[in-house]
PDB file with SEQRES, HELIX, SHEET and CRYST1 records, atoms N, CA, C and O in Angstrom:
SEQRES   1 A   56  UNK UNK UNK UNK UNK UNK UNK UNK UNK UNK UNK UNK UNK          
SEQRES   2 A   56  UNK UNK UNK UNK UNK UNK UNK UNK UNK UNK UNK UNK UNK          
SEQRES   3 A   56  UNK UNK UNK UNK UNK UNK UNK UNK UNK UNK UNK UNK UNK          
SEQRES   4 A   56  UNK UNK UNK UNK UNK UNK UNK UNK UNK UNK UNK UNK UNK          
SEQRES   5 A   56  UNK UNK UNK UNK                                              
HELIX    1 AA1 UNK A   34  UNK A   37  1                                   4    
SHEET    1 AA1 4 UNK A  25  UNK A  27  0                                        
SHEET    2 AA1 4 UNK A  16  UNK A  18 -1                                        
SHEET    3 AA1 4 UNK A  50  UNK A  54 -1                                        
SHEET    4 AA1 4 UNK A  44  UNK A  47 -1                                        
CRYST1    1.000    1.000    1.000  90.00  90.00  90.00 P 1           1          
ATOM      1  N   UNK A   1       0.708  -0.954  -0.071  1.00  0.00           N  
ATOM      2  CA  UNK A   1      -0.193  -0.107  -0.056  1.00  0.00           C  
ATOM      3  C   UNK A   1       0.998   1.125   0.011  1.00  0.00           C  
ATOM      4  O   UNK A   1       2.049   1.109   0.652  1.00  0.00           O  
ATOM      5  N   UNK A   2       0.413   2.282  -0.951  1.00  0.00           N  
ATOM      6  CA  UNK A   2       1.537   3.168  -1.171  1.00  0.00           C  
ATOM      7  C   UNK A   2       1.310   4.210   0.193  1.00  0.00           C  
ATOM      8  O   UNK A   2       0.368   4.237   0.985  1.00  0.00           O  
ATOM      9  N   UNK A   3       2.447   4.979   0.145  1.00  0.00           N  
ATOM     10  CA  UNK A   3       2.008   5.886   1.726  1.00  0.00           C  
ATOM     11  C   UNK A   3       1.209   7.423   1.580  1.00  0.00           C  
ATOM     12  O   UNK A   3       1.742   8.247   0.836  1.00  0.00           O  
ATOM     13  N   UNK A   4       0.446   7.645   2.007  1.00  0.00           N  
ATOM     14  CA  UNK A   4       0.056   8.891   1.732  1.00  0.00           C  
ATOM     15  C   UNK A   4       0.896  10.166   1.949  1.00  0.00           C  
ATOM     16  O   UNK A   4       1.540  10.362   2.980  1.00  0.00           O  
ATOM     17  N   UNK A   5       0.859  10.790   1.188  1.00  0.00           N  
ATOM     18  CA  UNK A   5       1.794  12.046   1.154  1.00  0.00           C  
ATOM     19  C   UNK A   5       1.714  13.254   2.790  1.00  0.00           C  
ATOM     20  O   UNK A   5       0.949  13.228   3.754  1.00  0.00           O  
ATOM     21  N   UNK A   6       2.762  14.087   2.480  1.00  0.00           N  
ATOM     22  CA  UNK A   6       2.292  14.842   4.110  1.00  0.00           C  
ATOM     23  C   UNK A   6       2.081  16.245   3.760  1.00  0.00           C  
ATOM     24  O   UNK A   6       2.450  16.719   2.686  1.00  0.00           O  
ATOM     25  N   UNK A   7       1.484  16.906   4.677  1.00  0.00           N  
ATOM     26  CA  UNK A   7       1.168  18.233   4.264  1.00  0.00           C  
ATOM     27  C   UNK A   7       2.594  19.402   4.036  1.00  0.00           C  
ATOM     28  O   UNK A   7       3.533  19.510   4.824  1.00  0.00           O  
ATOM     29  N   UNK A   8       2.451  20.006   3.036  1.00  0.00           N  
ATOM     30  CA  UNK A   8       3.846  20.596   2.804  1.00  0.00           C  
ATOM     31  C   UNK A   8       4.095  22.011   3.640  1.00  0.00           C  
ATOM     32  O   UNK A   8       5.093  22.730   3.589  1.00  0.00           O  
ATOM     33  N   UNK A   9       3.155  22.153   4.251  1.00  0.00           N  
ATOM     34  CA  UNK A   9       3.070  23.456   5.128  1.00  0.00           C  
ATOM     35  C   UNK A   9       3.765  22.769   6.577  1.00  0.00           C  
ATOM     36  O   UNK A   9       4.742  23.197   7.191  1.00  0.00           O  
ATOM     37  N   UNK A  10       3.023  21.717   6.855  1.00  0.00           N  
ATOM     38  CA  UNK A  10       3.550  21.162   8.674  1.00  0.00           C  
ATOM     39  C   UNK A  10       3.961  19.894   8.679  1.00  0.00           C  
ATOM     40  O   UNK A  10       4.592  19.501   9.659  1.00  0.00           O  
ATOM     41  N   UNK A  11       3.767  19.263   7.908  1.00  0.00           N  
ATOM     42  CA  UNK A  11       4.478  17.786   7.857  1.00  0.00           C  
ATOM     43  C   UNK A  11       3.197  16.378   8.552  1.00  0.00           C  
ATOM     44  O   UNK A  11       3.393  15.186   8.786  1.00  0.00           O  
ATOM     45  N   UNK A  12       2.075  17.148   8.676  1.00  0.00           N  
ATOM     46  CA  UNK A  12       0.856  16.059   8.956  1.00  0.00           C  
ATOM     47  C   UNK A  12       0.580  15.337   7.752  1.00  0.00           C  
ATOM     48  O   UNK A  12       1.106  15.574   6.665  1.00  0.00           O  
ATOM     49  N   UNK A  13      -0.478  14.223   8.048  1.00  0.00           N  
ATOM     50  CA  UNK A  13      -0.786  13.703   7.030  1.00  0.00           C  
ATOM     51  C   UNK A  13      -1.626  14.226   6.234  1.00  0.00           C  
ATOM     52  O   UNK A  13      -2.673  14.601   6.762  1.00  0.00           O  
ATOM     53  N   UNK A  14      -1.449  14.468   4.473  1.00  0.00           N  
ATOM     54  CA  UNK A  14      -2.148  15.279   4.014  1.00  0.00           C  
ATOM     55  C   UNK A  14      -3.793  14.490   3.570  1.00  0.00           C  
ATOM     56  O   UNK A  14      -3.971  13.272   3.533  1.00  0.00           O  
ATOM     57  N   UNK A  15      -4.713  15.408   3.309  1.00  0.00           N  
ATOM     58  CA  UNK A  15      -6.255  15.111   3.301  1.00  0.00           C  
ATOM     59  C   UNK A  15      -6.476  15.013   1.777  1.00  0.00           C  
ATOM     60  O   UNK A  15      -7.367  14.392   1.198  1.00  0.00           O  
ATOM     61  N   UNK A  16      -5.489  15.750   1.250  1.00  0.00           N  
ATOM     62  CA  UNK A  16      -5.948  15.807  -0.791  1.00  0.00           C  
ATOM     63  C   UNK A  16      -4.730  16.948  -1.148  1.00  0.00           C  
ATOM     64  O   UNK A  16      -3.853  17.410  -0.418  1.00  0.00           O  
ATOM     65  N   UNK A  17      -4.983  17.151  -2.278  1.00  0.00           N  
ATOM     66  CA  UNK A  17      -3.960  18.060  -3.365  1.00  0.00           C  
ATOM     67  C   UNK A  17      -4.714  19.439  -3.885  1.00  0.00           C  
ATOM     68  O   UNK A  17      -5.682  19.293  -4.630  1.00  0.00           O  
ATOM     69  N   UNK A  18      -4.406  20.431  -3.609  1.00  0.00           N  
ATOM     70  CA  UNK A  18      -4.856  21.599  -4.313  1.00  0.00           C  
ATOM     71  C   UNK A  18      -4.099  22.186  -5.176  1.00  0.00           C  
ATOM     72  O   UNK A  18      -2.874  22.177  -5.058  1.00  0.00           O  
ATOM     73  N   UNK A  19      -4.761  22.814  -6.225  1.00  0.00           N  
ATOM     74  CA  UNK A  19      -3.854  23.546  -7.168  1.00  0.00           C  
ATOM     75  C   UNK A  19      -4.304  24.928  -7.652  1.00  0.00           C  
ATOM     76  O   UNK A  19      -4.884  25.000  -8.735  1.00  0.00           O  
ATOM     77  N   UNK A  20      -4.119  25.825  -7.060  1.00  0.00           N  
ATOM     78  CA  UNK A  20      -4.666  27.391  -6.889  1.00  0.00           C  
ATOM     79  C   UNK A  20      -3.736  28.416  -7.935  1.00  0.00           C  
ATOM     80  O   UNK A  20      -2.540  28.614  -7.719  1.00  0.00           O  
ATOM     81  N   UNK A  21      -4.269  28.861  -8.774  1.00  0.00           N  
ATOM     82  CA  UNK A  21      -3.802  29.479 -10.067  1.00  0.00           C  
ATOM     83  C   UNK A  21      -1.956  29.628  -9.811  1.00  0.00           C  
ATOM     84  O   UNK A  21      -1.279  30.483  -9.239  1.00  0.00           O  
ATOM     85  N   UNK A  22      -1.657  28.541 -10.433  1.00  0.00           N  
ATOM     86  CA  UNK A  22      -0.040  28.210 -10.529  1.00  0.00           C  
ATOM     87  C   UNK A  22       0.723  27.282  -9.358  1.00  0.00           C  
ATOM     88  O   UNK A  22       1.801  26.714  -9.531  1.00  0.00           O  
ATOM     89  N   UNK A  23      -0.141  27.251  -8.022  1.00  0.00           N  
ATOM     90  CA  UNK A  23       0.496  26.988  -7.011  1.00  0.00           C  
ATOM     91  C   UNK A  23       0.029  25.324  -7.018  1.00  0.00           C  
ATOM     92  O   UNK A  23      -0.856  24.889  -7.755  1.00  0.00           O  
ATOM     93  N   UNK A  24       0.573  24.748  -6.339  1.00  0.00           N  
ATOM     94  CA  UNK A  24      -0.014  23.570  -5.838  1.00  0.00           C  
ATOM     95  C   UNK A  24       0.740  22.494  -4.798  1.00  0.00           C  
ATOM     96  O   UNK A  24       1.924  22.160  -4.764  1.00  0.00           O  
ATOM     97  N   UNK A  25      -0.307  22.105  -4.020  1.00  0.00           N  
ATOM     98  CA  UNK A  25       0.312  21.569  -2.521  1.00  0.00           C  
ATOM     99  C   UNK A  25      -0.299  20.474  -1.981  1.00  0.00           C  
ATOM    100  O   UNK A  25      -1.480  20.399  -2.323  1.00  0.00           O  
ATOM    101  N   UNK A  26       0.074  19.602  -1.265  1.00  0.00           N  
ATOM    102  CA  UNK A  26      -0.532  18.521  -0.614  1.00  0.00           C  
ATOM    103  C   UNK A  26      -0.904  19.116   0.731  1.00  0.00           C  
ATOM    104  O   UNK A  26       0.014  19.755   1.245  1.00  0.00           O  
ATOM    105  N   UNK A  27      -1.864  19.065   1.317  1.00  0.00           N  
ATOM    106  CA  UNK A  27      -2.253  19.707   2.359  1.00  0.00           C  
ATOM    107  C   UNK A  27      -3.150  18.754   3.317  1.00  0.00           C  
ATOM    108  O   UNK A  27      -3.856  17.789   3.022  1.00  0.00           O  
ATOM    109  N   UNK A  28      -2.863  19.386   4.618  1.00  0.00           N  
ATOM    110  CA  UNK A  28      -3.862  18.558   5.567  1.00  0.00           C  
ATOM    111  C   UNK A  28      -5.054  19.451   5.792  1.00  0.00           C  
ATOM    112  O   UNK A  28      -5.180  20.488   5.141  1.00  0.00           O  
ATOM    113  N   UNK A  29      -5.991  19.049   6.760  1.00  0.00           N  
ATOM    114  CA  UNK A  29      -7.150  19.578   7.072  1.00  0.00           C  
ATOM    115  C   UNK A  29      -7.295  20.956   7.644  1.00  0.00           C  
ATOM    116  O   UNK A  29      -8.346  21.597   7.646  1.00  0.00           O  
ATOM    117  N   UNK A  30      -5.907  21.433   8.228  1.00  0.00           N  
ATOM    118  CA  UNK A  30      -5.609  22.231   8.980  1.00  0.00           C  
ATOM    119  C   UNK A  30      -5.405  23.644   7.668  1.00  0.00           C  
ATOM    120  O   UNK A  30      -5.930  24.757   7.713  1.00  0.00           O  
ATOM    121  N   UNK A  31      -4.636  23.182   6.780  1.00  0.00           N  
ATOM    122  CA  UNK A  31      -4.341  24.161   5.800  1.00  0.00           C  
ATOM    123  C   UNK A  31      -5.243  23.866   4.350  1.00  0.00           C  
ATOM    124  O   UNK A  31      -5.076  24.604   3.379  1.00  0.00           O  
ATOM    125  N   UNK A  32      -5.910  23.072   4.320  1.00  0.00           N  
ATOM    126  CA  UNK A  32      -6.601  22.789   3.064  1.00  0.00           C  
ATOM    127  C   UNK A  32      -7.674  24.354   2.913  1.00  0.00           C  
ATOM    128  O   UNK A  32      -8.128  25.044   3.825  1.00  0.00           O  
ATOM    129  N   UNK A  33      -7.795  24.496   1.664  1.00  0.00           N  
ATOM    130  CA  UNK A  33      -8.823  25.707   1.131  1.00  0.00           C  
ATOM    131  C   UNK A  33     -10.247  25.113   1.296  1.00  0.00           C  
ATOM    132  O   UNK A  33     -10.501  23.935   1.043  1.00  0.00           O  
ATOM    133  N   UNK A  34     -11.306  26.164   1.811  1.00  0.00           N  
ATOM    134  CA  UNK A  34     -12.656  25.541   2.159  1.00  0.00           C  
ATOM    135  C   UNK A  34     -13.347  24.804   0.873  1.00  0.00           C  
ATOM    136  O   UNK A  34     -14.292  24.017   0.910  1.00  0.00           O  
ATOM    137  N   UNK A  35     -12.680  25.232  -0.194  1.00  0.00           N  
ATOM    138  CA  UNK A  35     -13.580  24.261  -1.364  1.00  0.00           C  
ATOM    139  C   UNK A  35     -12.930  22.858  -1.501  1.00  0.00           C  
ATOM    140  O   UNK A  35     -13.457  21.936  -2.123  1.00  0.00           O  
ATOM    141  N   UNK A  36     -11.521  22.769  -0.746  1.00  0.00           N  
ATOM    142  CA  UNK A  36     -11.107  21.515  -0.883  1.00  0.00           C  
ATOM    143  C   UNK A  36     -11.898  20.410   0.472  1.00  0.00           C  
ATOM    144  O   UNK A  36     -12.137  19.205   0.381  1.00  0.00           O  
ATOM    145  N   UNK A  37     -12.129  21.238   1.530  1.00  0.00           N  
ATOM    146  CA  UNK A  37     -12.797  20.637   2.558  1.00  0.00           C  
ATOM    147  C   UNK A  37     -14.204  20.244   2.571  1.00  0.00           C  
ATOM    148  O   UNK A  37     -14.673  19.395   3.329  1.00  0.00           O  
ATOM    149  N   UNK A  38     -14.889  20.945   1.638  1.00  0.00           N  
ATOM    150  CA  UNK A  38     -16.370  20.792   0.817  1.00  0.00           C  
ATOM    151  C   UNK A  38     -16.217  19.478   0.274  1.00  0.00           C  
ATOM    152  O   UNK A  38     -17.192  18.730   0.347  1.00  0.00           O  
ATOM    153  N   UNK A  39     -14.933  18.977  -0.374  1.00  0.00           N  
ATOM    154  CA  UNK A  39     -15.270  17.714  -1.007  1.00  0.00           C  
ATOM    155  C   UNK A  39     -15.302  16.483  -0.356  1.00  0.00           C  
ATOM    156  O   UNK A  39     -14.494  16.420   0.571  1.00  0.00           O  
ATOM    157  N   UNK A  40     -16.085  15.314  -0.571  1.00  0.00           N  
ATOM    158  CA  UNK A  40     -16.270  14.162   0.050  1.00  0.00           C  
ATOM    159  C   UNK A  40     -15.125  13.396  -0.318  1.00  0.00           C  
ATOM    160  O   UNK A  40     -14.402  13.533  -1.305  1.00  0.00           O  
ATOM    161  N   UNK A  41     -15.061  12.564   0.622  1.00  0.00           N  
ATOM    162  CA  UNK A  41     -13.584  11.533   0.260  1.00  0.00           C  
ATOM    163  C   UNK A  41     -13.716  10.762  -1.144  1.00  0.00           C  
ATOM    164  O   UNK A  41     -14.579   9.956  -1.491  1.00  0.00           O  
ATOM    165  N   UNK A  42     -12.595  11.255  -1.852  1.00  0.00           N  
ATOM    166  CA  UNK A  42     -12.635  10.469  -3.186  1.00  0.00           C  
ATOM    167  C   UNK A  42     -13.085  11.492  -4.259  1.00  0.00           C  
ATOM    168  O   UNK A  42     -13.263  11.159  -5.430  1.00  0.00           O  
ATOM    169  N   UNK A  43     -13.233  12.553  -3.874  1.00  0.00           N  
ATOM    170  CA  UNK A  43     -14.210  13.383  -5.058  1.00  0.00           C  
ATOM    171  C   UNK A  43     -13.205  14.444  -5.140  1.00  0.00           C  
ATOM    172  O   UNK A  43     -12.558  14.924  -4.209  1.00  0.00           O  
ATOM    173  N   UNK A  44     -13.152  14.829  -6.742  1.00  0.00           N  
ATOM    174  CA  UNK A  44     -12.060  15.635  -7.535  1.00  0.00           C  
ATOM    175  C   UNK A  44     -13.356  16.885  -7.929  1.00  0.00           C  
ATOM    176  O   UNK A  44     -14.578  16.788  -8.042  1.00  0.00           O  
ATOM    177  N   UNK A  45     -12.239  18.227  -8.081  1.00  0.00           N  
ATOM    178  CA  UNK A  45     -13.556  19.126  -8.770  1.00  0.00           C  
ATOM    179  C   UNK A  45     -12.363  20.038  -9.494  1.00  0.00           C  
ATOM    180  O   UNK A  45     -11.171  19.975  -9.194  1.00  0.00           O  
ATOM    181  N   UNK A  46     -12.914  20.847 -10.453  1.00  0.00           N  
ATOM    182  CA  UNK A  46     -11.939  21.680 -11.286  1.00  0.00           C  
ATOM    183  C   UNK A  46     -12.849  22.812 -11.353  1.00  0.00           C  
ATOM    184  O   UNK A  46     -14.044  22.755 -11.643  1.00  0.00           O  
ATOM    185  N   UNK A  47     -12.194  23.808 -11.068  1.00  0.00           N  
ATOM    186  CA  UNK A  47     -12.742  25.259 -10.693  1.00  0.00           C  
ATOM    187  C   UNK A  47     -11.755  26.170 -11.624  1.00  0.00           C  
ATOM    188  O   UNK A  47     -10.652  26.437 -11.146  1.00  0.00           O  
ATOM    189  N   UNK A  48     -12.022  26.573 -12.685  1.00  0.00           N  
ATOM    190  CA  UNK A  48     -11.480  27.112 -13.495  1.00  0.00           C  
ATOM    191  C   UNK A  48      -9.982  26.570 -13.893  1.00  0.00           C  
ATOM    192  O   UNK A  48      -9.781  25.516 -14.496  1.00  0.00           O  
ATOM    193  N   UNK A  49      -8.831  27.606 -13.386  1.00  0.00           N  
ATOM    194  CA  UNK A  49      -7.373  26.810 -13.359  1.00  0.00           C  
ATOM    195  C   UNK A  49      -7.494  26.129 -11.810  1.00  0.00           C  
ATOM    196  O   UNK A  49      -6.457  25.555 -11.478  1.00  0.00           O  
ATOM    197  N   UNK A  50      -8.445  26.100 -10.934  1.00  0.00           N  
ATOM    198  CA  UNK A  50      -8.119  25.449  -9.585  1.00  0.00           C  
ATOM    199  C   UNK A  50      -8.490  23.970  -9.991  1.00  0.00           C  
ATOM    200  O   UNK A  50      -9.313  23.671 -10.857  1.00  0.00           O  
ATOM    201  N   UNK A  51      -7.810  23.167  -9.287  1.00  0.00           N  
ATOM    202  CA  UNK A  51      -7.750  21.396  -9.247  1.00  0.00           C  
ATOM    203  C   UNK A  51      -7.564  21.224  -7.857  1.00  0.00           C  
ATOM    204  O   UNK A  51      -6.624  21.625  -7.172  1.00  0.00           O  
ATOM    205  N   UNK A  52      -8.992  20.308  -7.367  1.00  0.00           N  
ATOM    206  CA  UNK A  52      -9.012  20.229  -6.095  1.00  0.00           C  
ATOM    207  C   UNK A  52      -8.966  18.520  -6.113  1.00  0.00           C  
ATOM    208  O   UNK A  52      -9.486  17.947  -7.070  1.00  0.00           O  
ATOM    209  N   UNK A  53      -8.413  17.834  -5.167  1.00  0.00           N  
ATOM    210  CA  UNK A  53      -8.601  16.294  -5.141  1.00  0.00           C  
ATOM    211  C   UNK A  53      -8.551  15.956  -3.648  1.00  0.00           C  
ATOM    212  O   UNK A  53      -7.561  16.260  -2.982  1.00  0.00           O  
ATOM    213  N   UNK A  54      -9.812  15.208  -3.013  1.00  0.00           N  
ATOM    214  CA  UNK A  54      -9.913  14.924  -1.710  1.00  0.00           C  
ATOM    215  C   UNK A  54      -9.372  13.256  -1.778  1.00  0.00           C  
ATOM    216  O   UNK A  54      -9.584  12.575  -2.781  1.00  0.00           O  
ATOM    217  N   UNK A  55      -8.802  12.830  -0.823  1.00  0.00           N  
ATOM    218  CA  UNK A  55      -8.102  11.724  -0.580  1.00  0.00           C  
ATOM    219  C   UNK A  55      -9.135  10.563   0.063  1.00  0.00           C  
ATOM    220  O   UNK A  55      -9.597  10.695   1.196  1.00  0.00           O  
ATOM    221  N   UNK A  56      -9.452   9.367  -0.827  1.00  0.00           N  
ATOM    222  CA  UNK A  56     -10.322   8.453   0.410  1.00  0.00           C  
ATOM    223  C   UNK A  56      -9.981   8.161   1.909  1.00  0.00           C  
ATOM    224  O   UNK A  56     -10.749   7.488   2.596  1.00  0.00           O  
TER     225      UNK A  56                                                      
END                                                                             
């Protein structure tokens, strides 16, 4: 089983991946954008140039 990435800001286990206007990062629940937090586990969304993926 592959290991889940860690948050690029604090090192906690990441809940997802967010790409916002050219920047991209793995984030935990403390550092995730509200759009990512609103997604259900396993869900992905694209909003213009923003890409959000919530891990299962």
